[in-house]
Coordinates of C-alpha atoms and ligand atoms in Angstrom, one line a residue:
Chain R
M1 CA 125.1 118.8 -40.0
L2 CA 128.3 117.0 -40.7
K3 CA 129.8 117.9 -44.1
T4 CA 132.1 115.8 -46.1
Q5 CA 133.9 116.7 -49.3
E6 CA 131.5 116.8 -52.2
Y7 CA 132.1 114.5 -55.1
N8 CA 130.4 113.8 -58.4
L9 CA 128.8 110.5 -59.4
N10 CA 127.5 109.7 -62.8
L11 CA 124.4 107.6 -62.6
G12 CA 123.9 106.1 -66.0
P13 CA 123.8 106.4 -69.0
Q14 CA 123.8 102.6 -69.1
H15 CA 122.5 101.9 -65.6
P16 CA 119.4 99.7 -65.7
S17 CA 117.6 101.8 -63.2
T18 CA 117.7 104.8 -65.5
H19 CA 115.3 103.0 -67.7
G20 CA 117.3 103.5 -70.8
V21 CA 120.3 105.7 -71.7
F22 CA 119.8 108.5 -69.3
R23 CA 122.6 110.1 -67.3
I24 CA 122.3 112.1 -64.1
L25 CA 125.4 113.9 -62.9
L26 CA 124.9 113.8 -59.1
T27 CA 126.9 116.0 -56.7
L28 CA 127.0 114.1 -53.5
D29 CA 127.8 115.0 -49.9
G30 CA 128.2 111.6 -48.3
E31 CA 125.0 109.9 -49.4
R32 CA 123.0 113.1 -49.8
V33 CA 122.4 114.7 -53.1
V34 CA 123.5 118.3 -53.3
K35 CA 122.8 118.8 -57.0
A36 CA 121.5 116.7 -59.8
E37 CA 122.1 117.5 -63.4
P38 CA 120.0 115.4 -65.8
I39 CA 121.9 114.9 -69.1
P40 CA 119.7 113.4 -71.8
G41 CA 120.6 113.0 -75.5
Y42 CA 122.2 109.6 -75.7
L43 CA 119.4 108.2 -77.8
H44 CA 118.7 111.3 -79.9
R45 CA 117.8 110.2 -83.4
G46 CA 116.4 113.5 -84.7
V47 CA 112.9 112.0 -85.3
E48 CA 111.4 115.4 -85.8
K49 CA 113.9 116.2 -88.5
L50 CA 113.4 112.8 -90.1
A51 CA 109.8 113.7 -90.6
E52 CA 110.7 116.5 -93.0
A53 CA 112.1 114.0 -95.5
R54 CA 109.1 111.7 -95.4
T55 CA 105.5 111.8 -96.4
Y56 CA 102.8 112.1 -93.8
T57 CA 102.0 108.4 -93.9
Q58 CA 105.6 107.4 -93.9
F59 CA 106.2 109.2 -90.6
I60 CA 103.8 106.9 -88.7
P61 CA 106.3 104.1 -88.0
Y62 CA 108.8 106.6 -86.6
T63 CA 106.3 107.7 -83.9
D64 CA 106.2 104.2 -82.7
R65 CA 109.8 104.4 -81.7
L66 CA 109.2 107.4 -79.4
D67 CA 107.4 105.4 -76.8
Y68 CA 107.9 101.8 -77.8
L69 CA 106.1 100.5 -74.8
A70 CA 102.8 102.1 -75.8
A71 CA 103.3 102.6 -79.5
M72 CA 99.6 103.0 -80.4
L73 CA 99.2 106.1 -78.3
Q74 CA 102.0 107.8 -80.2
N75 CA 100.6 106.8 -83.6
W76 CA 97.2 108.0 -82.5
G77 CA 98.3 111.4 -81.4
Y78 CA 100.2 111.9 -84.7
V79 CA 97.4 110.8 -87.0
M80 CA 94.9 112.9 -85.0
A81 CA 97.0 116.0 -85.7
V82 CA 97.2 115.2 -89.4
E83 CA 93.5 114.5 -89.6
K84 CA 92.8 117.8 -88.0
L85 CA 95.0 119.5 -90.5
M86 CA 93.3 117.9 -93.4
G87 CA 89.8 117.8 -92.0
I88 CA 89.4 114.0 -92.4
E89 CA 86.5 112.2 -90.8
V90 CA 87.3 109.0 -89.0
P91 CA 84.7 106.2 -89.1
E92 CA 83.2 105.2 -85.8
R93 CA 84.5 101.7 -85.9
A94 CA 88.0 102.9 -86.4
E95 CA 87.6 105.2 -83.3
Y96 CA 86.6 102.2 -81.2
M97 CA 89.5 100.1 -82.6
R98 CA 91.9 103.0 -81.7
V99 CA 90.5 103.1 -78.2
I100 CA 90.8 99.3 -77.7
C101 CA 94.3 99.2 -79.1
G102 CA 95.3 102.3 -77.3
E103 CA 94.1 101.1 -74.0
L104 CA 95.8 97.8 -74.5
S105 CA 99.0 99.7 -75.2
R106 CA 98.5 101.8 -72.1
L107 CA 98.0 98.5 -70.1
A108 CA 101.2 97.1 -71.5
S109 CA 103.1 100.3 -70.6
H110 CA 101.7 100.5 -67.1
L111 CA 102.6 96.8 -66.5
I112 CA 106.2 97.6 -67.4
A113 CA 106.0 100.7 -65.2
I114 CA 104.9 99.0 -62.1
G115 CA 107.0 95.9 -62.7
T116 CA 110.2 97.9 -63.2
Y117 CA 109.3 100.1 -60.3
S118 CA 109.0 97.0 -58.1
M119 CA 112.5 96.0 -59.3
D120 CA 113.9 99.5 -58.7
T121 CA 112.8 99.3 -55.1
G122 CA 114.3 95.8 -54.7
G123 CA 111.5 93.3 -55.6
V124 CA 112.1 91.1 -58.6
T125 CA 109.0 89.0 -58.4
G126 CA 106.8 92.0 -59.1
F127 CA 108.6 92.5 -62.3
E128 CA 108.2 88.9 -63.4
L129 CA 104.5 88.9 -62.6
A130 CA 103.9 92.1 -64.6
L131 CA 105.8 90.7 -67.6
R132 CA 103.5 87.7 -67.5
E133 CA 100.4 89.7 -68.1
R134 CA 102.3 92.0 -70.5
E135 CA 103.0 88.9 -72.6
T136 CA 99.3 88.2 -73.0
T137 CA 98.7 91.8 -73.8
M138 CA 101.4 91.8 -76.5
D139 CA 100.1 88.5 -77.9
L140 CA 96.7 90.2 -78.4
L141 CA 98.4 93.3 -80.0
E142 CA 100.4 91.0 -82.2
E143 CA 97.4 89.2 -83.4
L144 CA 95.7 92.5 -84.2
T145 CA 98.6 94.4 -85.8
G146 CA 101.3 91.9 -86.7
S147 CA 103.9 93.5 -84.5
R148 CA 104.5 93.2 -80.8
M149 CA 106.1 96.5 -79.8
T150 CA 106.2 98.9 -82.7
L151 CA 102.6 98.5 -83.9
S152 CA 102.2 101.1 -86.6
Y153 CA 98.5 100.5 -86.4
A154 CA 96.9 103.9 -86.8
R155 CA 96.5 105.3 -90.2
I156 CA 95.5 108.7 -91.3
G157 CA 91.8 108.4 -91.5
G158 CA 91.4 105.2 -89.5
V159 CA 93.4 102.1 -88.6
A160 CA 95.3 99.6 -90.6
A161 CA 93.0 96.7 -90.3
D162 CA 89.8 95.5 -88.6
A163 CA 90.0 93.1 -85.6
P164 CA 90.5 89.5 -86.7
E165 CA 87.8 87.0 -86.1
G166 CA 87.2 86.3 -82.4
W167 CA 89.8 88.8 -81.3
L168 CA 87.4 91.1 -79.5
D169 CA 86.1 88.1 -77.4
K170 CA 89.7 87.3 -76.5
V171 CA 90.2 90.8 -75.2
D172 CA 87.0 90.6 -73.3
K173 CA 88.0 87.3 -71.7
F174 CA 91.4 88.6 -70.8
M175 CA 89.8 91.6 -69.1
D176 CA 87.6 89.3 -67.0
K177 CA 90.8 87.8 -65.6
M178 CA 92.7 91.0 -65.3
P179 CA 91.2 92.4 -62.0
A180 CA 92.5 89.3 -60.2
Y181 CA 96.0 89.9 -61.5
I182 CA 95.8 93.6 -60.5
D183 CA 94.8 92.5 -57.0
E184 CA 97.9 90.3 -57.0
Y185 CA 100.2 93.3 -57.8
D186 CA 98.3 95.3 -55.2
G187 CA 99.0 92.7 -52.6
L188 CA 102.5 91.8 -53.6
I189 CA 104.0 95.1 -54.6
A190 CA 101.9 97.9 -53.1
G191 CA 101.2 95.8 -49.9
N192 CA 104.8 95.1 -49.3
E193 CA 106.1 96.9 -46.2
I194 CA 109.6 97.4 -47.6
F195 CA 108.1 98.9 -50.7
Q196 CA 105.9 101.2 -48.7
A197 CA 108.8 102.3 -46.5
R198 CA 110.9 103.1 -49.5
T199 CA 108.2 105.1 -51.4
M200 CA 105.9 106.8 -49.0
Q201 CA 106.8 110.4 -48.2
V202 CA 109.7 110.1 -50.7
G203 CA 109.9 112.5 -53.7
V204 CA 106.9 114.6 -52.8
I205 CA 105.6 116.9 -55.6
K206 CA 103.1 119.5 -54.5
P207 CA 100.1 120.0 -56.7
E208 CA 101.1 123.6 -57.4
T209 CA 104.6 122.6 -58.4
A210 CA 103.3 119.8 -60.6
I211 CA 101.1 122.3 -62.4
S212 CA 103.7 125.0 -62.8
Y213 CA 106.2 122.5 -64.2
S214 CA 103.5 121.2 -66.5
L215 CA 103.8 117.6 -65.4
S216 CA 101.2 115.4 -66.9
G217 CA 99.8 111.9 -66.7
P218 CA 100.0 109.8 -63.5
N219 CA 102.8 112.0 -62.2
L220 CA 100.4 115.0 -62.2
R221 CA 97.5 113.0 -60.9
G222 CA 99.6 111.4 -58.2
S223 CA 99.8 114.9 -56.7
G224 CA 96.0 115.0 -56.6
V225 CA 95.4 117.3 -59.6
N226 CA 92.4 116.0 -61.5
Y227 CA 93.5 116.5 -65.1
D228 CA 93.1 113.7 -67.6
L229 CA 92.7 114.7 -71.3
R230 CA 90.2 111.9 -71.8
K231 CA 87.9 113.7 -69.4
A232 CA 89.0 117.3 -69.7
K233 CA 88.9 117.4 -73.5
P234 CA 87.3 114.1 -74.6
Y235 CA 88.6 112.9 -77.9
S236 CA 87.6 109.9 -80.0
V237 CA 84.8 108.0 -78.2
Y238 CA 85.9 108.6 -74.6
D239 CA 82.8 110.7 -74.0
R240 CA 80.7 107.5 -74.4
I241 CA 82.7 105.5 -72.0
D242 CA 82.3 105.6 -68.2
F243 CA 85.5 105.6 -66.1
D244 CA 87.1 107.4 -63.2
V245 CA 90.3 109.2 -62.9
P246 CA 92.4 107.8 -60.0
L247 CA 94.1 110.5 -57.9
G248 CA 96.8 110.5 -55.3
T249 CA 96.8 112.6 -52.1
N250 CA 100.4 113.1 -51.0
G251 CA 102.2 113.3 -54.3
D252 CA 104.9 111.0 -53.2
C253 CA 106.4 108.0 -55.1
Y254 CA 103.8 105.6 -53.7
D255 CA 100.9 107.8 -54.9
R256 CA 102.3 108.0 -58.4
F257 CA 102.8 104.2 -58.5
Y258 CA 99.4 103.6 -57.0
C259 CA 97.8 105.9 -59.6
R260 CA 99.1 103.7 -62.3
L261 CA 97.8 100.6 -60.6
Q262 CA 94.4 102.1 -60.2
E263 CA 94.5 103.3 -63.8
M264 CA 94.9 99.7 -64.8
R265 CA 91.6 98.9 -63.2
Q266 CA 90.0 101.7 -65.2
I267 CA 91.6 100.3 -68.4
V268 CA 89.7 97.1 -67.7
R269 CA 86.5 99.1 -67.4
I270 CA 87.1 101.1 -70.5
L271 CA 88.0 98.0 -72.6
K272 CA 85.0 96.0 -71.4
Q273 CA 82.7 98.9 -72.5
A274 CA 84.5 99.5 -75.7
V275 CA 84.4 95.9 -76.7
A276 CA 80.7 95.8 -75.9
Q277 CA 80.0 99.0 -77.9
I278 CA 82.1 98.2 -81.0
K279 CA 79.9 95.1 -81.6
E280 CA 77.0 97.5 -82.3
V281 CA 79.0 99.5 -84.8
D282 CA 79.6 98.2 -88.3
G283 CA 81.4 99.7 -91.2
P284 CA 84.8 100.4 -92.5
V285 CA 87.9 101.0 -90.3
I286 CA 89.4 103.6 -92.7
G287 CA 87.7 106.7 -94.0
K288 CA 87.9 108.4 -97.4
V289 CA 91.5 109.5 -97.7
P290 CA 93.2 110.7 -100.9
K291 CA 96.0 108.5 -102.2
V292 CA 98.5 111.3 -102.0
L293 CA 98.1 113.3 -98.8
K294 CA 98.6 116.9 -99.4
P295 CA 97.2 118.9 -96.6
P296 CA 96.5 122.6 -97.2
K297 CA 99.0 125.2 -95.9
G298 CA 98.6 125.6 -92.2
E299 CA 99.3 124.1 -88.9
A300 CA 97.6 121.8 -86.3
Y301 CA 98.2 120.7 -82.8
E302 CA 96.6 117.7 -81.2
E303 CA 97.3 116.1 -77.9
I304 CA 96.2 112.9 -76.2
E305 CA 96.6 111.3 -72.9
S306 CA 99.4 108.9 -73.3
S307 CA 100.5 106.4 -70.6
K308 CA 103.4 108.6 -69.6
G309 CA 101.6 112.0 -69.8
I310 CA 100.3 114.3 -72.5
I311 CA 101.7 113.6 -75.9
G312 CA 101.1 116.4 -78.4
Y313 CA 102.0 116.7 -82.1
Y314 CA 102.4 120.0 -83.8
V315 CA 102.4 119.6 -87.5
V316 CA 103.1 122.5 -89.9
S317 CA 102.2 122.0 -93.6
D318 CA 103.5 124.0 -96.5
G319 CA 101.0 122.4 -98.9
S320 CA 103.4 119.7 -100.2
A321 CA 103.2 116.0 -99.6
K322 CA 105.8 116.2 -96.9
P323 CA 105.4 118.0 -93.5
Y324 CA 107.3 121.3 -93.3
R325 CA 107.9 120.8 -89.6
I326 CA 106.8 118.5 -86.8
H327 CA 107.3 119.0 -83.2
V328 CA 106.4 116.5 -80.5
R329 CA 105.5 117.5 -77.0
R330 CA 106.7 114.5 -75.1
G331 CA 105.3 113.8 -71.7
S332 CA 108.4 112.1 -70.3
F333 CA 110.7 114.9 -71.3
I334 CA 108.6 117.5 -69.6
N335 CA 108.1 115.3 -66.5
L336 CA 111.8 115.4 -66.0
G337 CA 111.9 119.2 -65.7
Y338 CA 111.5 119.1 -62.0
L339 CA 114.0 116.4 -61.4
D340 CA 116.9 118.5 -60.2
E341 CA 114.9 120.2 -57.4
L342 CA 113.1 117.0 -56.6
L343 CA 116.4 115.1 -56.0
R344 CA 118.2 117.8 -53.9
G345 CA 118.6 116.6 -50.4
V346 CA 117.5 113.1 -50.8
L347 CA 119.5 109.9 -50.3
L348 CA 121.2 108.2 -53.1
A349 CA 119.0 105.1 -52.8
D350 CA 115.9 107.4 -53.1
V351 CA 117.2 108.8 -56.4
I352 CA 116.4 105.5 -58.0
A353 CA 113.0 105.3 -56.3
I354 CA 112.1 108.8 -57.5
L355 CA 113.4 108.4 -61.0
G356 CA 111.5 105.1 -61.3
S357 CA 108.3 106.7 -60.0
L358 CA 108.4 109.2 -62.8
D359 CA 108.2 106.4 -65.4
I360 CA 110.2 108.0 -68.1
I361 CA 111.0 106.3 -71.4
L362 CA 114.1 107.5 -73.1
G363 CA 112.7 107.2 -76.6
E364 CA 110.4 110.0 -75.7
V365 CA 112.9 112.0 -73.7
D366 CA 115.5 112.2 -76.4
C367 CA 113.2 112.0 -79.4
Chain E
M1 CA 100.9 93.4 -38.3
F2 CA 104.5 93.1 -38.9
G3 CA 105.4 90.3 -41.4
K4 CA 102.0 90.3 -43.0
G5 CA 103.6 91.4 -46.3
L6 CA 105.9 88.4 -46.2
V7 CA 103.1 85.9 -45.7
K8 CA 101.1 87.5 -48.5
G9 CA 104.0 87.4 -50.8
L10 CA 104.7 83.7 -50.0
V11 CA 101.1 82.8 -50.7
I12 CA 101.4 84.4 -54.2
T13 CA 104.7 82.6 -54.8
W14 CA 103.1 79.3 -53.7
K15 CA 100.2 79.8 -56.1
E16 CA 102.5 80.8 -58.9
F17 CA 104.5 77.6 -58.4
W18 CA 101.5 75.5 -59.4
T19 CA 100.2 77.5 -62.4
P20 CA 101.1 76.3 -65.9
K21 CA 104.3 77.7 -67.2
V22 CA 104.3 80.0 -70.2
T23 CA 107.9 79.8 -71.1
I24 CA 108.7 78.4 -74.6
Q25 CA 112.0 76.5 -75.1
Y26 CA 113.1 78.3 -78.2
P27 CA 114.6 77.1 -80.6
E28 CA 113.5 73.5 -79.9
E29 CA 110.0 74.8 -79.6
Q30 CA 108.7 77.4 -82.0
P31 CA 106.5 80.2 -80.7
P32 CA 103.0 80.4 -82.2
V33 CA 102.9 83.1 -84.9
P34 CA 99.6 84.8 -85.7
E35 CA 98.4 85.2 -89.3
R36 CA 99.1 88.9 -89.6
F37 CA 102.7 88.5 -88.3
H38 CA 105.1 91.0 -89.8
G39 CA 108.1 88.7 -90.7
R40 CA 110.2 88.6 -93.8
L41 CA 108.6 89.8 -97.0
S42 CA 107.6 87.4 -99.8
I43 CA 106.7 88.3 -103.3
E44 CA 104.5 86.5 -105.8
V45 CA 106.6 87.2 -108.9
D46 CA 103.8 86.3 -111.4
K47 CA 101.5 88.9 -109.9
C48 CA 104.0 91.7 -109.6
I49 CA 103.9 94.3 -112.4
A50 CA 107.1 96.1 -111.2
C51 CA 105.2 99.3 -110.6
G52 CA 107.5 100.3 -107.7
M53 CA 104.6 101.4 -105.5
C54 CA 106.1 99.4 -102.6
V55 CA 109.5 101.2 -103.1
N56 CA 107.8 104.5 -102.9
A57 CA 105.7 103.7 -99.9
C58 CA 108.7 102.5 -97.8
P59 CA 109.8 105.2 -95.3
N60 CA 113.3 103.8 -95.0
K61 CA 114.3 102.9 -98.6
V62 CA 114.5 99.3 -97.7
I63 CA 113.4 97.8 -101.0
E64 CA 115.7 97.6 -104.0
L65 CA 113.8 96.9 -107.2
K66 CA 115.3 96.5 -110.7
K67 CA 113.2 96.1 -113.8
Q68 CA 113.6 95.8 -117.5
K69 CA 111.3 96.6 -120.3
V70 CA 110.3 93.5 -122.2
G71 CA 107.9 94.4 -125.0
K72 CA 105.4 96.8 -123.6
K73 CA 105.6 95.4 -120.1
Q74 CA 108.0 95.9 -117.2
F75 CA 109.8 92.7 -116.1
L76 CA 110.9 92.4 -112.5
T77 CA 114.5 91.3 -112.5
D78 CA 115.8 92.0 -108.9
Y79 CA 113.9 92.4 -105.7
V80 CA 115.9 92.8 -102.5
Q81 CA 114.7 93.6 -99.0
N82 CA 117.4 95.2 -97.0
V83 CA 116.1 93.8 -93.7
Q84 CA 118.7 95.6 -91.7
Y85 CA 116.8 98.8 -92.3
C86 CA 113.3 97.5 -92.3
L87 CA 110.8 98.8 -89.8
F88 CA 108.3 96.0 -90.5
C89 CA 105.6 98.6 -90.6
G90 CA 103.6 97.1 -93.5
L91 CA 103.3 100.2 -95.6
C92 CA 104.8 98.4 -98.6
V93 CA 102.3 95.5 -98.4
E94 CA 99.4 97.9 -98.1
A95 CA 100.6 99.9 -101.1
C96 CA 100.9 97.0 -103.5
P97 CA 98.0 97.3 -106.0
K98 CA 98.3 93.7 -107.2
D99 CA 98.4 92.0 -103.8
A100 CA 101.7 90.5 -104.8
L101 CA 103.6 91.4 -101.6
H102 CA 103.1 89.7 -98.3
F103 CA 104.6 89.2 -94.9
T104 CA 105.7 85.7 -94.0
A105 CA 105.9 84.2 -90.5
I106 CA 109.7 84.0 -90.8
F107 CA 111.2 86.1 -88.0
N108 CA 114.6 84.5 -87.8
M109 CA 116.6 86.5 -90.4
N110 CA 120.0 86.6 -88.6
Q111 CA 123.2 86.0 -90.6
Y112 CA 126.7 85.6 -89.7
F113 CA 128.1 88.2 -92.1
Y114 CA 126.6 91.6 -92.5
D115 CA 126.8 91.3 -96.3
N116 CA 124.4 88.4 -96.2
L117 CA 121.7 90.3 -94.4
P118 CA 119.7 91.6 -97.4
V119 CA 117.1 89.1 -98.4
V120 CA 117.1 88.4 -102.2
L121 CA 113.5 87.8 -103.0
V122 CA 113.9 87.8 -106.8
Q123 CA 117.0 87.5 -109.0
R124 CA 116.5 86.6 -112.6
E125 CA 117.2 87.7 -116.1
A126 CA 114.7 89.3 -118.3
P127 CA 113.7 87.3 -121.4
A128 CA 114.9 89.0 -124.6
E129 CA 111.4 88.9 -126.1
P130 CA 107.9 89.1 -124.5
V131 CA 106.8 85.7 -123.4
E132 CA 103.2 86.2 -124.7
K133 CA 101.8 84.3 -127.6
E134 CA 101.5 87.3 -129.9
E135 CA 105.3 87.7 -130.1
P136 CA 105.8 86.3 -133.6
A137 CA 103.3 88.9 -135.0
A138 CA 104.9 91.8 -133.1
K139 CA 108.4 90.8 -134.2
A140 CA 107.6 90.1 -137.9
G141 CA 110.3 92.3 -139.3
S142 CA 113.2 91.1 -137.0
G143 CA 113.0 87.4 -137.3
D144 CA 116.8 87.0 -137.1
K145 CA 116.9 88.4 -133.6
V146 CA 114.3 86.0 -132.2
K147 CA 116.1 83.6 -129.9
P148 CA 114.7 80.1 -129.6
K149 CA 112.5 79.6 -126.5
P150 CA 113.2 82.7 -124.4
K151 CA 111.4 81.0 -121.5
A152 CA 113.8 78.2 -121.3
K153 CA 116.7 80.6 -121.2
V154 CA 115.2 82.4 -118.2
D155 CA 114.9 79.1 -116.3
K156 CA 118.5 78.2 -117.0
S157 CA 119.9 81.5 -116.0
V158 CA 118.4 81.5 -112.5
P159 CA 120.5 79.6 -110.0
A160 CA 118.6 76.8 -108.3
A161 CA 118.7 78.3 -104.8
A162 CA 117.8 81.8 -106.0
S163 CA 114.7 80.6 -107.8
E164 CA 113.6 78.7 -104.7
V165 CA 114.3 81.7 -102.6
A166 CA 112.3 83.8 -105.0
A167 CA 109.3 81.6 -104.6
G168 CA 109.7 81.8 -100.8
K169 CA 110.3 78.1 -100.5
A170 CA 113.8 78.0 -99.2
P171 CA 114.3 80.7 -96.6
D172 CA 117.2 78.8 -95.0
K173 CA 119.2 78.9 -98.3
E174 CA 119.4 82.7 -98.5
G175 CA 122.6 84.5 -98.0
Q176 CA 124.7 81.3 -97.9
Ligands
LIG401 S1 107.8 96.9 -93.9 FE1 108.0 99.2 -93.9 S2 110.2 99.6 -93.7 FE2 109.9 97.4 -94.3 S3 110.1 97.3 -96.5 FE3 107.9 97.5 -96.0 S4 107.5 99.7 -96.0 FE4 109.7 99.5 -95.9
LIG402 S1 103.9 97.3 -105.4 FE1 103.4 95.2 -105.7 S2 103.2 95.0 -108.0 FE2 104.2 97.0 -107.5 S3 106.4 96.5 -107.6 FE3 105.8 96.3 -105.5 S4 105.3 94.1 -105.3 FE4 105.3 94.5 -107.5

């Protein structure tokens, strides 16, 4: 093969296709990537360290800022870890509210994922369409929690507030309309020949590789590995809800994208069931929690299936009102581990397609 | 078939052209704000007992509270929300035992100068004596120190705009 002189190209940190402030130092030979060095850290805020100066409850708003596109899932993972540490029971209604708010968050996140991916591969309309439905989702979340992005909705022992009057019906009605919208994305984005040409057989991750690099979420399932924490280790009330785990076959960019699209259909199913089931459940949305939270000495780890992958919180307590140490296992960060090898040998244009298909969020990468 | 994608896309575009638009022409048109919206804080001064629970609950040290002892009770003199640090999480509102603290629907808190950013919710002087009726009995021995009508004095000392801001009536006057 013809060789040219190698040169370095900095992709990012402020490039829109890096989905935030992410930098990749690419070594290129012509248009082919020889080496790719991911350089995160531009957004680093020391969230884990900040937790040590705050009480357990006060850390909840900070978890929002990790994955601001699906804030509830972050809240949820954190409060579950603290609840495990303290042995707090969560009322049933609160569990349903968490599922509903969490799945709406996941929907909002996936809409951004497929919309921006459409833009990464050259289609702007897909992005605008996805934002339209995301707006409705955010309006619903805003009505429930008071905030649009950083929800701070979960509380240790439950959730902040019950659903307002008529809200559950609104969710139900929106979910009736959602399949038609998903069909629209399916036709417009996934059905587009240019999109298919740019994503099929690009950035293939083999199932064994995905497992050994501990990828998670749609990136893992796109490679055909059936591992979803909601099924594998059911938490909350997921064991009462009937849904499928969409899987890919080739492990390429298209499969990862398509997994998210299919997951949105499952979100509709989950939400419809959850809304129907919560109407049977009455009671408080927050359990009996002491005013000052002082967990016993010890440690706890809890993980949940977030929209970007598995998010896990490791909380260590020394018996005081503030956590001794908190560590967050962030799906996005770990999903990037294979990036260098994945990018070697591909064309520069495919770098964008591959990075977009991993659906990273920099709040979670840098933490 | 080659070109099928193009036709499909155009069909969607055509349909989209005729659906009602969702864009809001802000600021001419104001967006609908739900009841629970986390906007600027507002405080009901009469209800507040200056306990400082909201200050303790805040993760970011946003709230500045100053109080003075008047008789046996605490009197709230200053209450400032440093919005530039606020996470709008709602922990302060939840912590208030007297239900004195609320969120408003005001989301437009921008200011031209950085110094004007903090929202002054309360700014007043404490009365020299307790305002309650039993004050003459309590102050029997120190009659010379009793000032006439402490209540009136309080009212005079509060600038007109600040008192309106304190009552949450004049959000546009703050920081000017
Ligand atoms: S909303 Fe949150 S960050 Fe803002 S003042 Fe209240 S407790 Fe503090
Ligand atoms: S918690 Fe409520 S009563 Fe106590 S100081 Fe704050 S606003 Fe006043």
